[in-house]
mmCIF file of C-alpha atoms in Angstrom:
data_model
loop_
_atom_site.group_PDB
_atom_site.id
_atom_site.type_symbol
_atom_site.label_atom_id
_atom_site.label_comp_id
_atom_site.label_asym_id
_atom_site.label_seq_id
_atom_site.Cartn_x
_atom_site.Cartn_y
_atom_site.Cartn_z
ATOM 1 C CA MET A 1 97.139 23.663 43.000
ATOM 2 C CA LYS A 2 94.168 22.006 41.347
ATOM 3 C CA THR A 3 91.174 21.050 43.461
ATOM 4 C CA VAL A 4 87.574 19.925 43.054
ATOM 5 C CA PHE A 5 84.841 21.270 45.327
ATOM 6 C CA GLU A 6 81.431 19.599 45.467
ATOM 7 C CA THR A 7 78.796 22.322 45.762
ATOM 8 C CA LYS A 8 75.759 22.223 48.036
ATOM 9 C CA GLY A 9 72.401 23.901 47.427
ATOM 10 C CA THR A 10 73.041 25.101 43.868
ATOM 11 C CA CYS A 11 72.322 23.985 40.316
ATOM 12 C CA SER A 12 76.042 23.520 39.723
ATOM 13 C CA LYS A 13 77.378 20.215 41.037
ATOM 14 C CA ALA A 14 81.086 20.993 41.421
ATOM 15 C CA ILE A 15 83.729 23.662 40.955
ATOM 16 C CA LEU A 16 87.154 22.901 39.497
ATOM 17 C CA LEU A 17 89.854 25.278 40.732
ATOM 18 C CA ASP A 18 93.412 26.011 39.693
ATOM 19 C CA ILE A 19 95.178 28.385 42.095
ATOM 20 C CA ASP A 20 98.813 29.488 42.074
ATOM 21 C CA GLU A 21 99.935 28.557 45.601
ATOM 22 C CA GLN A 22 102.805 31.041 45.654
ATOM 23 C CA THR A 23 100.875 34.130 44.561
ATOM 24 C CA GLY A 24 97.319 33.276 45.660
ATOM 25 C CA ILE A 25 96.097 34.116 42.159
ATOM 26 C CA ILE A 26 93.254 32.175 40.544
ATOM 27 C CA ASN A 27 94.468 30.634 37.291
ATOM 28 C CA ASP A 28 91.220 28.968 36.292
ATOM 29 C CA VAL A 29 87.701 28.183 37.521
ATOM 30 C CA GLU A 30 85.227 25.832 35.900
ATOM 31 C CA PHE A 31 81.705 25.140 37.147
ATOM 32 C CA VAL A 32 80.202 21.718 36.454
ATOM 33 C CA GLY A 33 76.524 22.303 35.746
ATOM 34 C CA GLY A 34 74.567 25.420 36.606
ATOM 35 C CA CYS A 35 73.456 28.260 34.351
ATOM 36 C CA PRO A 36 76.178 28.453 31.665
ATOM 37 C CA GLY A 37 75.988 32.193 31.087
ATOM 38 C CA ASN A 38 76.291 33.004 34.770
ATOM 39 C CA THR A 39 78.898 30.420 35.704
ATOM 40 C CA ILE A 40 81.101 31.155 32.689
ATOM 41 C CA GLY A 41 80.756 34.862 33.438
ATOM 42 C CA VAL A 42 81.745 34.470 37.086
ATOM 43 C CA ALA A 43 84.655 32.188 36.165
ATOM 44 C CA THR A 44 85.913 34.690 33.591
ATOM 45 C CA LEU A 45 85.670 37.625 36.000
ATOM 46 C CA VAL A 46 87.630 35.932 38.806
ATOM 47 C CA ARG A 47 90.428 34.542 36.637
ATOM 48 C CA GLY A 48 93.638 36.427 37.469
ATOM 49 C CA GLN A 49 92.231 37.770 40.759
ATOM 50 C CA LYS A 50 93.578 37.184 44.270
ATOM 51 C CA VAL A 51 91.747 34.471 46.207
ATOM 52 C CA ALA A 52 91.157 36.723 49.245
ATOM 53 C CA ASP A 53 89.652 39.491 47.089
ATOM 54 C CA VAL A 54 87.238 37.095 45.381
ATOM 55 C CA ILE A 55 86.136 35.567 48.685
ATOM 56 C CA SER A 56 85.367 38.992 50.146
ATOM 57 C CA LYS A 57 83.302 39.973 47.095
ATOM 58 C CA LEU A 58 81.312 36.752 46.600
ATOM 59 C CA GLU A 59 80.808 35.322 50.073
ATOM 60 C CA GLY A 60 77.198 35.478 51.254
ATOM 61 C CA ILE A 61 75.526 36.090 47.874
ATOM 62 C CA LYS A 62 72.184 34.273 47.702
ATOM 63 C CA CYS A 63 70.242 32.944 44.711
ATOM 64 C CA GLY A 64 66.592 33.898 45.159
ATOM 65 C CA MET A 65 65.282 32.226 48.315
ATOM 66 C CA LYS A 66 68.200 29.774 48.501
ATOM 67 C CA PRO A 67 70.690 30.335 51.332
ATOM 68 C CA THR A 68 73.605 30.134 48.865
ATOM 69 C CA SER A 69 74.482 30.649 45.182
ATOM 70 C CA CYS A 70 77.127 29.614 42.675
ATOM 71 C CA PRO A 71 79.241 32.694 43.535
ATOM 72 C CA ASP A 72 78.871 31.954 47.263
ATOM 73 C CA GLN A 73 79.856 28.326 46.664
ATOM 74 C CA LEU A 74 82.919 29.564 44.763
ATOM 75 C CA ALA A 75 83.860 31.601 47.843
ATOM 76 C CA CYS A 76 83.443 28.444 49.971
ATOM 77 C CA ALA A 77 85.567 26.456 47.511
ATOM 78 C CA LEU A 78 88.324 29.073 47.592
ATOM 79 C CA ARG A 79 88.247 29.286 51.379
ATOM 80 C CA GLN A 80 88.579 25.505 51.608
ATOM 81 C CA ALA A 81 91.391 25.457 49.042
ATOM 82 C CA ILE A 82 93.543 27.911 50.982
ATOM 83 C CA SER A 83 92.932 26.378 54.413
#
């Protein structure tokens, strides 16, 4: 399943997701905007991981004084995708 999630409160503007619906495995993640080194790094690390595992690891991470971050927004995107 391919989805697009519009982020809120981060430098990145959107997250493109490709999740295998049968296995719950993340096939691909691409951030639109944001800090390239960080967003490419996060996307690379979560590829091949189970959605539930990634949500539990990334949910609630903040960026400085912001109430959210690109990893936290990825957790939100994944949660929305599986609901």
